[in-house]
Amino acid sequence: MCSIAGMINIRDEKIQDISHKLYVMNDLQKHRGPDDTGIWSNQHEYIGLAHNRLSILDLTDCGHQPMQDGQTGNVICFNGEIYNYLELREEISGEFRTDTDTEVILRAYAKWGEDCVKHFKGMFAFAIWDTKKHLLFCARDRFGIKPFYYAVVDNIFYFASEMKALLPFLPDIETDIEGFRDYLTFQFCLGSHTLFKGIKELEPAHSLTIQNGNINFKRYWQVFYDLDWNHTEKYFVEKLDELLHQSIKYHIRSDVPIGGYVSGGVDSSVISAMAADMVGGEKYAGFTGKFGIGRLYDESMYAEDVAEEHHFPLYQIDMTCEDFLNNIENVIYHLDTPVAGPGSFCQYMVSGLSAKHRKVVLGGQGGDEIFGGYTRYLVAYFEQCIKGAIEGTTDNQKYIVTYESIIPNLTALRNYKPMLKDFWSSGLFEDSARRYFKLINRAPILYDCIHQEMLSDYDPYETFYKIFYAENLKNTCYFDNMTHFDFKTLLPALLQVEDRMSMAHGLESRVPLLDDELIEFVATIPANFKLKAGDMKHIFKKSMNRYLPDSIRKRTDKMGFPIPFNQWVKNEAKDFVYDVLTSEKARNRQFIDNKKVIKKMESESDFGRSIWGVLCIELWQQIFHDKKSEYRRKLIVT
């Protein structure tokens, strides 16, 4: 795992001090690749690439980047892993100078051109300079596992793995208003938006080219929900097992020992169970975290059961409020933006533990989005079941379960009564898109703390609606629309956290559930197998139960990775949060009235996110916006 960066003058004019600028970009991302660093520019100095390397495959110097193709002269900087690189080597044939997947990408591009991305299994973000065509070709993996950000300033296209590496080149560090409205609504940005004005994100499954002064974007992959009504549950169960085994076999390819995150939930437990069985339990290592303040914040006993059953050592870290106070600013710095909730702190701490023992870990990201594991799906469906029963529409395949069949599984909503009360307080039985938007819309919580007059007319709902009813969703039901939206939006945001929190410690995180063949197959499974009688992730759990201990198979209380943040805010962390939100600059922010936020501190529920969201925005502004001059000074050649 590595970092990439680069720049190209789209008018083919020389870039002044290009080597120093590339060095600055590498330096800002050096945590991502502590094993090696390199820069390259062409003789005319209008195109340059930079790279930091974390050695996973071919640990020799042969993996140095930027790497040049000895046959074509093309040059690449690459971040990620191509898991099927050995198979592609055989298919491409010919002489190879290294044993790296980086060289395989170069040779694949020489053979298939821009279509090379369709042949790759893996996680990747890369840029290739085609010397003959005078063309820059950049691409990002299908799911957004590896990051790619860019900015265009004074006819120069800059790109990097992390946004902080682009900040020195911006004319100013400002908040993007549309991105900010997305954040208030979802706690992440949609599409190519980011929270930095002038910085965009290359979307997952997209590539771009720069040639003759033109920048062109292209989607090269899409998942289609062509439902398979011809097969039985038994077929889907067996096929899922086969495909996940195949994916994990690819994901455990490494020249260094591997391990895995084990949270105590189904997804990460299955991944580590399978992987440990394949490589041998004594060669594998599991990692988990807990808060030693009660059962609600400690799921380590489930992780211990998985480790014991599959014979691998489990390392644990007990996280405290002191850890939070000492590390939260590092978390925000590495995230680049305030996203995806307080679980990012947990991932930062567990990644730090993992990095002491391994360079590569496997995780379970993606399971909730592709199989339907979030409780809000059950909340939304419960309402629609009642509506369908009243209107007599339960037999038109719009509703995959009836309200009678869903009743036995409603105990999963025991801890969500406050959500239900709020959800049903207004808009009951509206259009399904509006109802799901209400479930995920966090903006009303902070409405009275926002300077509304400073926001634009941009409406996040319009973007939400286009994704919710996207063209690749045909003859689907409400459940598919909900999970598809989260797959396209929430999942990339969570993957950003996965990438940043692991790379902050020079650790590579892999996600075997996000395999293109597996995802395409899951999209064909009718929703009545995924949410059978209200049993969330039914088909996945049935397929994977034999890998899990009884304690996990029989769980009904899984709540993600809760942290006692709001308890800390009212106690040990109260002074810290108060000081952050009452500094002179914090009291005069453009968009948020932090004085009103402080009044919410005592009334915030245990799992509310309003204080977390605003605290992260303020820390983000202090770390980046308030230090804009420091980023600009990095470009001064001494």
Short mmCIF file of N, CA and C in Angstrom, two decimals, residues 186-341:
data_model
loop_
_atom_site.label_atom_id
_atom_site.label_comp_id
_atom_site.label_asym_id
_atom_site.label_seq_id
_atom_site.Cartn_x
_atom_site.Cartn_y
_atom_site.Cartn_z
N PHE A 186 -25.87 13.90 5.41
CA PHE A 186 -25.50 12.48 5.46
C PHE A 186 -24.27 12.18 6.32
N GLN A 187 -23.50 13.20 6.64
CA GLN A 187 -22.17 13.09 7.26
C GLN A 187 -21.14 12.51 6.29
N PHE A 188 -21.42 12.64 5.01
CA PHE A 188 -20.44 12.38 3.95
C PHE A 188 -20.91 13.13 2.72
N CYS A 189 -20.04 13.23 1.72
CA CYS A 189 -20.37 13.96 0.49
C CYS A 189 -20.81 13.01 -0.61
N LEU A 190 -21.64 13.49 -1.51
CA LEU A 190 -22.13 12.68 -2.62
C LEU A 190 -21.34 12.98 -3.89
N GLY A 191 -21.30 11.99 -4.78
CA GLY A 191 -20.66 12.19 -6.08
C GLY A 191 -19.19 12.55 -5.95
N SER A 192 -18.79 13.57 -6.70
CA SER A 192 -17.39 14.00 -6.68
C SER A 192 -17.13 15.12 -5.68
N HIS A 193 -18.17 15.51 -4.93
CA HIS A 193 -18.02 16.59 -3.94
C HIS A 193 -17.02 16.21 -2.85
N THR A 194 -16.31 17.21 -2.35
CA THR A 194 -15.56 17.09 -1.11
C THR A 194 -15.87 18.33 -0.28
N LEU A 195 -15.34 18.40 0.92
CA LEU A 195 -15.57 19.56 1.77
C LEU A 195 -14.60 20.69 1.49
N PHE A 196 -13.60 20.45 0.66
CA PHE A 196 -12.65 21.51 0.29
C PHE A 196 -13.06 22.11 -1.06
N LYS A 197 -13.27 23.40 -1.09
CA LYS A 197 -13.57 24.07 -2.34
C LYS A 197 -12.38 23.94 -3.30
N GLY A 198 -12.65 23.45 -4.49
CA GLY A 198 -11.60 23.30 -5.49
C GLY A 198 -11.01 21.90 -5.58
N ILE A 199 -11.37 21.01 -4.63
CA ILE A 199 -10.88 19.63 -4.67
C ILE A 199 -12.04 18.70 -4.97
N LYS A 200 -11.85 17.83 -5.95
CA LYS A 200 -12.85 16.84 -6.33
C LYS A 200 -12.31 15.43 -6.11
N GLU A 201 -13.22 14.48 -6.09
CA GLU A 201 -12.85 13.08 -5.94
C GLU A 201 -13.21 12.33 -7.22
N LEU A 202 -12.26 11.57 -7.75
CA LEU A 202 -12.59 10.69 -8.87
C LEU A 202 -13.49 9.60 -8.31
N GLU A 203 -14.68 9.45 -8.87
CA GLU A 203 -15.65 8.52 -8.31
C GLU A 203 -15.22 7.07 -8.54
N PRO A 204 -15.69 6.16 -7.67
CA PRO A 204 -15.38 4.74 -7.88
C PRO A 204 -15.81 4.27 -9.26
N ALA A 205 -15.07 3.29 -9.80
CA ALA A 205 -15.37 2.69 -11.11
C ALA A 205 -15.28 3.71 -12.24
N HIS A 206 -14.48 4.74 -12.06
CA HIS A 206 -14.28 5.75 -13.10
C HIS A 206 -12.80 5.87 -13.45
N SER A 207 -12.57 6.30 -14.67
CA SER A 207 -11.23 6.65 -15.12
C SER A 207 -11.28 8.04 -15.73
N LEU A 208 -10.12 8.63 -15.94
CA LEU A 208 -10.06 9.92 -16.61
C LEU A 208 -8.82 9.95 -17.50
N THR A 209 -8.90 10.76 -18.52
CA THR A 209 -7.75 10.97 -19.40
C THR A 209 -7.53 12.47 -19.58
N ILE A 210 -6.28 12.83 -19.75
CA ILE A 210 -5.92 14.21 -20.06
C ILE A 210 -5.04 14.19 -21.30
N GLN A 211 -5.53 14.86 -22.34
CA GLN A 211 -4.79 14.88 -23.61
C GLN A 211 -5.23 16.10 -24.41
N ASN A 212 -4.27 16.77 -25.00
CA ASN A 212 -4.56 17.94 -25.84
C ASN A 212 -5.41 18.98 -25.11
N GLY A 213 -5.14 19.17 -23.84
CA GLY A 213 -5.84 20.19 -23.08
C GLY A 213 -7.22 19.81 -22.60
N ASN A 214 -7.65 18.58 -22.83
CA ASN A 214 -9.00 18.14 -22.46
C ASN A 214 -8.94 17.11 -21.34
N ILE A 215 -9.88 17.23 -20.41
CA ILE A 215 -10.02 16.25 -19.33
C ILE A 215 -11.35 15.53 -19.54
N ASN A 216 -11.30 14.21 -19.69
CA ASN A 216 -12.49 13.42 -19.96
C ASN A 216 -12.64 12.32 -18.91
N PHE A 217 -13.88 12.11 -18.48
CA PHE A 217 -14.18 11.11 -17.46
C PHE A 217 -15.02 9.99 -18.07
N LYS A 218 -14.85 8.77 -17.52
CA LYS A 218 -15.56 7.61 -18.06
C LYS A 218 -15.86 6.62 -16.95
N ARG A 219 -17.10 6.14 -16.90
CA ARG A 219 -17.44 5.03 -16.00
C ARG A 219 -17.14 3.73 -16.72
N TYR A 220 -16.38 2.84 -16.09
CA TYR A 220 -16.01 1.60 -16.77
C TYR A 220 -16.70 0.37 -16.18
N TRP A 221 -17.46 0.54 -15.06
CA TRP A 221 -18.14 -0.61 -14.45
C TRP A 221 -19.38 -0.13 -13.74
N GLN A 222 -20.40 -0.97 -13.73
CA GLN A 222 -21.63 -0.68 -13.01
C GLN A 222 -22.22 -2.01 -12.55
N VAL A 223 -22.87 -2.01 -11.41
CA VAL A 223 -23.55 -3.21 -10.94
C VAL A 223 -25.02 -3.10 -11.30
N PHE A 224 -25.56 -4.15 -11.91
CA PHE A 224 -26.95 -4.15 -12.36
C PHE A 224 -27.75 -5.18 -11.54
N TYR A 225 -28.93 -4.77 -11.14
CA TYR A 225 -29.78 -5.61 -10.31
C TYR A 225 -30.74 -6.42 -11.20
N ASP A 226 -30.17 -7.38 -11.93
CA ASP A 226 -30.96 -8.29 -12.76
C ASP A 226 -31.31 -9.50 -11.90
N LEU A 227 -32.47 -9.45 -11.28
CA LEU A 227 -32.83 -10.44 -10.27
C LEU A 227 -33.06 -11.83 -10.85
N ASP A 228 -32.56 -12.81 -10.13
CA ASP A 228 -32.64 -14.21 -10.53
C ASP A 228 -33.78 -14.88 -9.74
N TRP A 229 -34.89 -15.10 -10.43
CA TRP A 229 -36.05 -15.71 -9.78
C TRP A 229 -36.10 -17.23 -10.03
N ASN A 230 -35.08 -17.77 -10.70
CA ASN A 230 -35.12 -19.17 -11.13
C ASN A 230 -34.45 -20.13 -10.16
N HIS A 231 -33.64 -19.60 -9.23
CA HIS A 231 -32.89 -20.48 -8.35
C HIS A 231 -33.44 -20.47 -6.92
N THR A 232 -33.09 -21.51 -6.19
CA THR A 232 -33.58 -21.68 -4.83
C THR A 232 -32.62 -21.04 -3.83
N GLU A 233 -33.07 -20.96 -2.59
CA GLU A 233 -32.23 -20.43 -1.53
C GLU A 233 -30.96 -21.27 -1.39
N LYS A 234 -31.08 -22.58 -1.53
CA LYS A 234 -29.93 -23.48 -1.40
C LYS A 234 -28.84 -23.11 -2.42
N TYR A 235 -29.25 -22.78 -3.63
CA TYR A 235 -28.27 -22.40 -4.66
C TYR A 235 -27.53 -21.13 -4.26
N PHE A 236 -28.26 -20.12 -3.80
CA PHE A 236 -27.62 -18.86 -3.42
C PHE A 236 -26.68 -19.05 -2.23
N VAL A 237 -27.08 -19.88 -1.29
CA VAL A 237 -26.25 -20.16 -0.12
C VAL A 237 -24.92 -20.79 -0.54
N GLU A 238 -24.97 -21.78 -1.40
CA GLU A 238 -23.76 -22.48 -1.83
C GLU A 238 -22.88 -21.61 -2.70
N LYS A 239 -23.49 -20.82 -3.57
CA LYS A 239 -22.71 -19.96 -4.48
C LYS A 239 -22.00 -18.86 -3.70
N LEU A 240 -22.66 -18.30 -2.70
CA LEU A 240 -22.02 -17.27 -1.88
C LEU A 240 -20.78 -17.82 -1.19
N ASP A 241 -20.89 -19.00 -0.65
CA ASP A 241 -19.75 -19.65 0.01
C ASP A 241 -18.60 -19.81 -0.98
N GLU A 242 -18.90 -20.29 -2.16
CA GLU A 242 -17.88 -20.51 -3.19
C GLU A 242 -17.19 -19.21 -3.58
N LEU A 243 -17.97 -18.17 -3.82
CA LEU A 243 -17.40 -16.91 -4.29
C LEU A 243 -16.58 -16.21 -3.21
N LEU A 244 -17.03 -16.29 -1.96
CA LEU A 244 -16.26 -15.64 -0.90
C LEU A 244 -14.95 -16.39 -0.66
N HIS A 245 -14.98 -17.70 -0.74
CA HIS A 245 -13.74 -18.48 -0.64
C HIS A 245 -12.76 -18.05 -1.73
N GLN A 246 -13.28 -17.91 -2.94
CA GLN A 246 -12.43 -17.51 -4.06
C GLN A 246 -11.84 -16.13 -3.83
N SER A 247 -12.65 -15.21 -3.33
CA SER A 247 -12.17 -13.85 -3.07
C SER A 247 -11.09 -13.84 -2.00
N ILE A 248 -11.30 -14.58 -0.92
CA ILE A 248 -10.31 -14.59 0.16
C ILE A 248 -9.00 -15.21 -0.30
N LYS A 249 -9.06 -16.21 -1.17
CA LYS A 249 -7.83 -16.81 -1.70
C LYS A 249 -6.99 -15.74 -2.40
N TYR A 250 -7.64 -14.85 -3.12
CA TYR A 250 -6.92 -13.74 -3.76
C TYR A 250 -6.39 -12.75 -2.71
N HIS A 251 -7.22 -12.46 -1.73
CA HIS A 251 -6.87 -11.41 -0.77
C HIS A 251 -5.78 -11.80 0.21
N ILE A 252 -5.49 -13.08 0.36
CA ILE A 252 -4.42 -13.48 1.28
C ILE A 252 -3.07 -13.59 0.57
N ARG A 253 -3.02 -13.23 -0.71
CA ARG A 253 -1.73 -13.22 -1.41
C ARG A 253 -0.87 -12.09 -0.86
N SER A 254 0.27 -12.45 -0.34
CA SER A 254 1.14 -11.44 0.26
C SER A 254 2.50 -12.07 0.54
N ASP A 255 3.52 -11.25 0.49
CA ASP A 255 4.86 -11.70 0.86
C ASP A 255 5.18 -11.39 2.32
N VAL A 256 4.18 -10.90 3.04
CA VAL A 256 4.32 -10.66 4.48
C VAL A 256 3.13 -11.31 5.19
N PRO A 257 3.26 -11.62 6.49
CA PRO A 257 2.15 -12.24 7.23
C PRO A 257 0.92 -11.33 7.27
N ILE A 258 -0.26 -11.94 7.38
CA ILE A 258 -1.50 -11.17 7.39
C ILE A 258 -2.28 -11.42 8.67
N GLY A 259 -3.23 -10.53 8.93
CA GLY A 259 -4.13 -10.65 10.07
C GLY A 259 -5.48 -10.10 9.70
N GLY A 260 -6.31 -9.82 10.70
CA GLY A 260 -7.63 -9.30 10.38
C GLY A 260 -8.28 -8.60 11.56
N TYR A 261 -9.14 -7.62 11.24
CA TYR A 261 -9.97 -6.98 12.26
C TYR A 261 -11.08 -7.97 12.65
N VAL A 262 -11.36 -8.10 13.93
CA VAL A 262 -12.43 -8.98 14.39
C VAL A 262 -13.28 -8.19 15.38
N SER A 263 -14.42 -7.69 14.92
CA SER A 263 -15.24 -6.82 15.77
C SER A 263 -16.20 -7.60 16.65
N GLY A 264 -16.50 -8.84 16.27
CA GLY A 264 -17.51 -9.60 16.98
C GLY A 264 -18.80 -9.71 16.21
N GLY A 265 -18.88 -9.01 15.07
CA GLY A 265 -20.03 -9.12 14.19
C GLY A 265 -19.84 -10.24 13.18
N VAL A 266 -20.85 -10.46 12.35
CA VAL A 266 -20.82 -11.56 11.39
C VAL A 266 -19.74 -11.35 10.33
N ASP A 267 -19.69 -10.16 9.73
CA ASP A 267 -18.84 -9.94 8.56
C ASP A 267 -17.36 -10.14 8.86
N SER A 268 -16.82 -9.41 9.83
CA SER A 268 -15.39 -9.53 10.12
C SER A 268 -15.06 -10.90 10.68
N SER A 269 -16.00 -11.51 11.41
CA SER A 269 -15.76 -12.83 11.98
C SER A 269 -15.63 -13.88 10.89
N VAL A 270 -16.52 -13.82 9.90
CA VAL A 270 -16.47 -14.77 8.78
C VAL A 270 -15.17 -14.62 8.00
N ILE A 271 -14.79 -13.37 7.71
CA ILE A 271 -13.57 -13.14 6.95
C ILE A 271 -12.36 -13.72 7.67
N SER A 272 -12.21 -13.43 8.95
CA SER A 272 -11.06 -13.94 9.70
C SER A 272 -11.12 -15.45 9.88
N ALA A 273 -12.32 -15.99 10.06
CA ALA A 273 -12.45 -17.44 10.21
C ALA A 273 -11.98 -18.16 8.95
N MET A 274 -12.46 -17.72 7.81
CA MET A 274 -12.07 -18.33 6.53
C MET A 274 -10.58 -18.17 6.27
N ALA A 275 -10.08 -16.95 6.45
CA ALA A 275 -8.67 -16.66 6.15
C ALA A 275 -7.75 -17.46 7.06
N ALA A 276 -8.08 -17.53 8.34
CA ALA A 276 -7.25 -18.27 9.29
C ALA A 276 -7.21 -19.75 8.93
N ASP A 277 -8.35 -20.29 8.51
CA ASP A 277 -8.39 -21.69 8.10
C ASP A 277 -7.51 -21.94 6.88
N MET A 278 -7.44 -20.96 5.98
CA MET A 278 -6.66 -21.13 4.75
C MET A 278 -5.16 -21.03 4.98
N VAL A 279 -4.75 -20.04 5.78
CA VAL A 279 -3.31 -19.82 5.96
C VAL A 279 -2.75 -20.59 7.15
N GLY A 280 -3.65 -21.08 8.01
CA GLY A 280 -3.21 -21.73 9.24
C GLY A 280 -3.31 -20.77 10.40
N GLY A 281 -4.06 -21.16 11.41
CA GLY A 281 -4.34 -20.25 12.52
C GLY A 281 -3.11 -19.66 13.17
N GLU A 282 -2.02 -20.46 13.26
CA GLU A 282 -0.81 -19.97 13.92
C GLU A 282 -0.12 -18.87 13.12
N LYS A 283 -0.44 -18.75 11.82
CA LYS A 283 0.16 -17.71 10.98
C LYS A 283 -0.70 -16.45 10.90
N TYR A 284 -1.91 -16.56 11.38
CA TYR A 284 -2.87 -15.47 11.30
C TYR A 284 -2.92 -14.75 12.65
N ALA A 285 -3.42 -13.53 12.66
CA ALA A 285 -3.59 -12.79 13.92
C ALA A 285 -4.83 -11.92 13.82
N GLY A 286 -5.61 -11.91 14.89
CA GLY A 286 -6.81 -11.07 14.93
C GLY A 286 -6.60 -9.86 15.84
N PHE A 287 -7.36 -8.80 15.56
CA PHE A 287 -7.22 -7.56 16.33
C PHE A 287 -8.60 -6.99 16.63
N THR A 288 -8.80 -6.56 17.86
CA THR A 288 -10.08 -6.01 18.25
C THR A 288 -9.88 -4.94 19.31
N GLY A 289 -10.92 -4.15 19.53
CA GLY A 289 -10.87 -3.11 20.55
C GLY A 289 -12.12 -3.14 21.41
N LYS A 290 -12.04 -2.55 22.58
CA LYS A 290 -13.18 -2.52 23.48
C LYS A 290 -13.07 -1.31 24.40
N PHE A 291 -14.17 -1.01 25.07
CA PHE A 291 -14.21 0.03 26.09
C PHE A 291 -14.64 -0.65 27.38
N GLY A 292 -13.77 -0.70 28.34
CA GLY A 292 -14.04 -1.47 29.55
C GLY A 292 -14.95 -0.78 30.53
N ILE A 293 -16.12 -0.35 30.07
CA ILE A 293 -17.04 0.36 30.95
C ILE A 293 -18.42 -0.29 30.93
N GLY A 294 -18.49 -1.54 30.53
CA GLY A 294 -19.78 -2.19 30.51
C GLY A 294 -20.01 -2.97 29.24
N ARG A 295 -20.96 -3.90 29.30
CA ARG A 295 -21.23 -4.82 28.20
C ARG A 295 -21.64 -4.10 26.91
N LEU A 296 -22.32 -2.98 27.06
CA LEU A 296 -22.81 -2.27 25.87
C LEU A 296 -21.67 -1.82 24.97
N TYR A 297 -20.49 -1.59 25.55
CA TYR A 297 -19.35 -1.09 24.78
C TYR A 297 -18.21 -2.11 24.72
N ASP A 298 -18.53 -3.37 24.91
CA ASP A 298 -17.50 -4.40 24.90
C ASP A 298 -18.03 -5.65 24.20
N GLU A 299 -17.55 -5.89 22.99
CA GLU A 299 -17.94 -7.09 22.23
C GLU A 299 -16.77 -8.04 22.07
N SER A 300 -15.76 -7.87 22.88
CA SER A 300 -14.55 -8.66 22.73
C SER A 300 -14.79 -10.15 22.97
N MET A 301 -15.80 -10.49 23.77
CA MET A 301 -16.05 -11.91 24.06
C MET A 301 -16.43 -12.66 22.78
N TYR A 302 -17.10 -11.97 21.84
CA TYR A 302 -17.46 -12.61 20.57
C TYR A 302 -16.22 -12.80 19.69
N ALA A 303 -15.37 -11.79 19.69
CA ALA A 303 -14.12 -11.91 18.93
C ALA A 303 -13.26 -13.04 19.49
N GLU A 304 -13.26 -13.17 20.82
CA GLU A 304 -12.49 -14.23 21.45
C GLU A 304 -13.02 -15.61 21.06
N ASP A 305 -14.33 -15.73 20.93
CA ASP A 305 -14.92 -17.01 20.54
C ASP A 305 -14.49 -17.41 19.13
N VAL A 306 -14.46 -16.44 18.21
CA VAL A 306 -14.02 -16.72 16.83
C VAL A 306 -12.57 -17.15 16.82
N ALA A 307 -11.73 -16.42 17.55
CA ALA A 307 -10.29 -16.73 17.58
C ALA A 307 -10.04 -18.12 18.16
N GLU A 308 -10.79 -18.45 19.22
CA GLU A 308 -10.60 -19.76 19.84
C GLU A 308 -11.04 -20.88 18.91
N GLU A 309 -12.16 -20.69 18.23
CA GLU A 309 -12.68 -21.74 17.36
C GLU A 309 -11.81 -21.97 16.13
N HIS A 310 -11.13 -20.89 15.67
CA HIS A 310 -10.31 -21.02 14.46
C HIS A 310 -8.82 -20.92 14.75
N HIS A 311 -8.48 -21.00 16.03
CA HIS A 311 -7.09 -21.23 16.46
C HIS A 311 -6.11 -20.15 16.03
N PHE A 312 -6.50 -18.87 16.17
CA PHE A 312 -5.53 -17.80 15.91
C PHE A 312 -5.44 -16.87 17.11
N PRO A 313 -4.27 -16.28 17.34
CA PRO A 313 -4.12 -15.34 18.46
C PRO A 313 -4.93 -14.07 18.24
N LEU A 314 -5.46 -13.52 19.31
CA LEU A 314 -6.26 -12.29 19.23
C LEU A 314 -5.63 -11.23 20.11
N TYR A 315 -5.27 -10.11 19.51
CA TYR A 315 -4.70 -8.98 20.25
C TYR A 315 -5.81 -7.97 20.50
N GLN A 316 -5.84 -7.42 21.72
CA GLN A 316 -6.91 -6.50 22.09
C GLN A 316 -6.35 -5.20 22.63
N ILE A 317 -7.11 -4.13 22.42
CA ILE A 317 -6.76 -2.84 23.01
C ILE A 317 -7.98 -2.30 23.74
N ASP A 318 -7.77 -1.87 24.97
CA ASP A 318 -8.83 -1.28 25.78
C ASP A 318 -8.72 0.23 25.65
N MET A 319 -9.69 0.83 24.96
CA MET A 319 -9.63 2.25 24.64
C MET A 319 -10.30 3.09 25.73
N THR A 320 -9.69 4.22 26.04
CA THR A 320 -10.16 5.09 27.12
C THR A 320 -10.42 6.49 26.62
N CYS A 321 -11.02 7.30 27.47
CA CYS A 321 -11.25 8.70 27.13
C CYS A 321 -9.91 9.42 26.95
N GLU A 322 -8.91 9.03 27.73
CA GLU A 322 -7.59 9.63 27.58
C GLU A 322 -7.02 9.35 26.19
N ASP A 323 -7.24 8.13 25.68
CA ASP A 323 -6.82 7.80 24.32
C ASP A 323 -7.52 8.72 23.32
N PHE A 324 -8.80 8.94 23.56
CA PHE A 324 -9.56 9.82 22.67
C PHE A 324 -8.98 11.23 22.67
N LEU A 325 -8.75 11.78 23.84
CA LEU A 325 -8.23 13.14 23.95
C LEU A 325 -6.85 13.27 23.32
N ASN A 326 -6.05 12.22 23.44
CA ASN A 326 -4.68 12.26 22.90
C ASN A 326 -4.62 12.05 21.40
N ASN A 327 -5.67 11.48 20.82
CA ASN A 327 -5.57 11.06 19.42
C ASN A 327 -6.62 11.66 18.47
N ILE A 328 -7.65 12.31 18.98
CA ILE A 328 -8.72 12.75 18.09
C ILE A 328 -8.24 13.73 17.02
N GLU A 329 -7.29 14.58 17.36
CA GLU A 329 -6.78 15.51 16.35
C GLU A 329 -5.99 14.78 15.27
N ASN A 330 -5.26 13.73 15.65
CA ASN A 330 -4.58 12.90 14.65
C ASN A 330 -5.58 12.22 13.74
N VAL A 331 -6.68 11.77 14.31
CA VAL A 331 -7.73 11.12 13.53
C VAL A 331 -8.25 12.06 12.45
N ILE A 332 -8.60 13.28 12.84
CA ILE A 332 -9.14 14.25 11.88
C ILE A 332 -8.09 14.63 10.85
N TYR A 333 -6.85 14.77 11.27
CA TYR A 333 -5.78 15.11 10.33
C TYR A 333 -5.65 14.05 9.25
N HIS A 334 -5.66 12.80 9.66
CA HIS A 334 -5.50 11.72 8.68
C HIS A 334 -6.76 11.50 7.84
N LEU A 335 -7.92 11.79 8.40
CA LEU A 335 -9.16 11.64 7.63
C LEU A 335 -9.26 12.69 6.52
N ASP A 336 -8.65 13.85 6.73
CA ASP A 336 -8.75 14.99 5.80
C ASP A 336 -10.09 15.70 5.90
N THR A 337 -11.14 14.97 6.22
CA THR A 337 -12.46 15.58 6.38
C THR A 337 -13.19 14.90 7.53
N PRO A 338 -14.15 15.58 8.15
CA PRO A 338 -14.92 14.96 9.23
C PRO A 338 -16.03 14.08 8.65
N VAL A 339 -15.83 12.75 8.67
CA VAL A 339 -16.81 11.87 8.03
C VAL A 339 -17.14 10.66 8.88
N ALA A 340 -18.33 10.10 8.62
CA ALA A 340 -18.73 8.74 8.97
C ALA A 340 -18.80 8.37 10.45
N GLY A 341 -18.82 9.32 11.34
CA GLY A 341 -19.12 9.00 12.73
C GLY A 341 -17.92 8.64 13.59
#
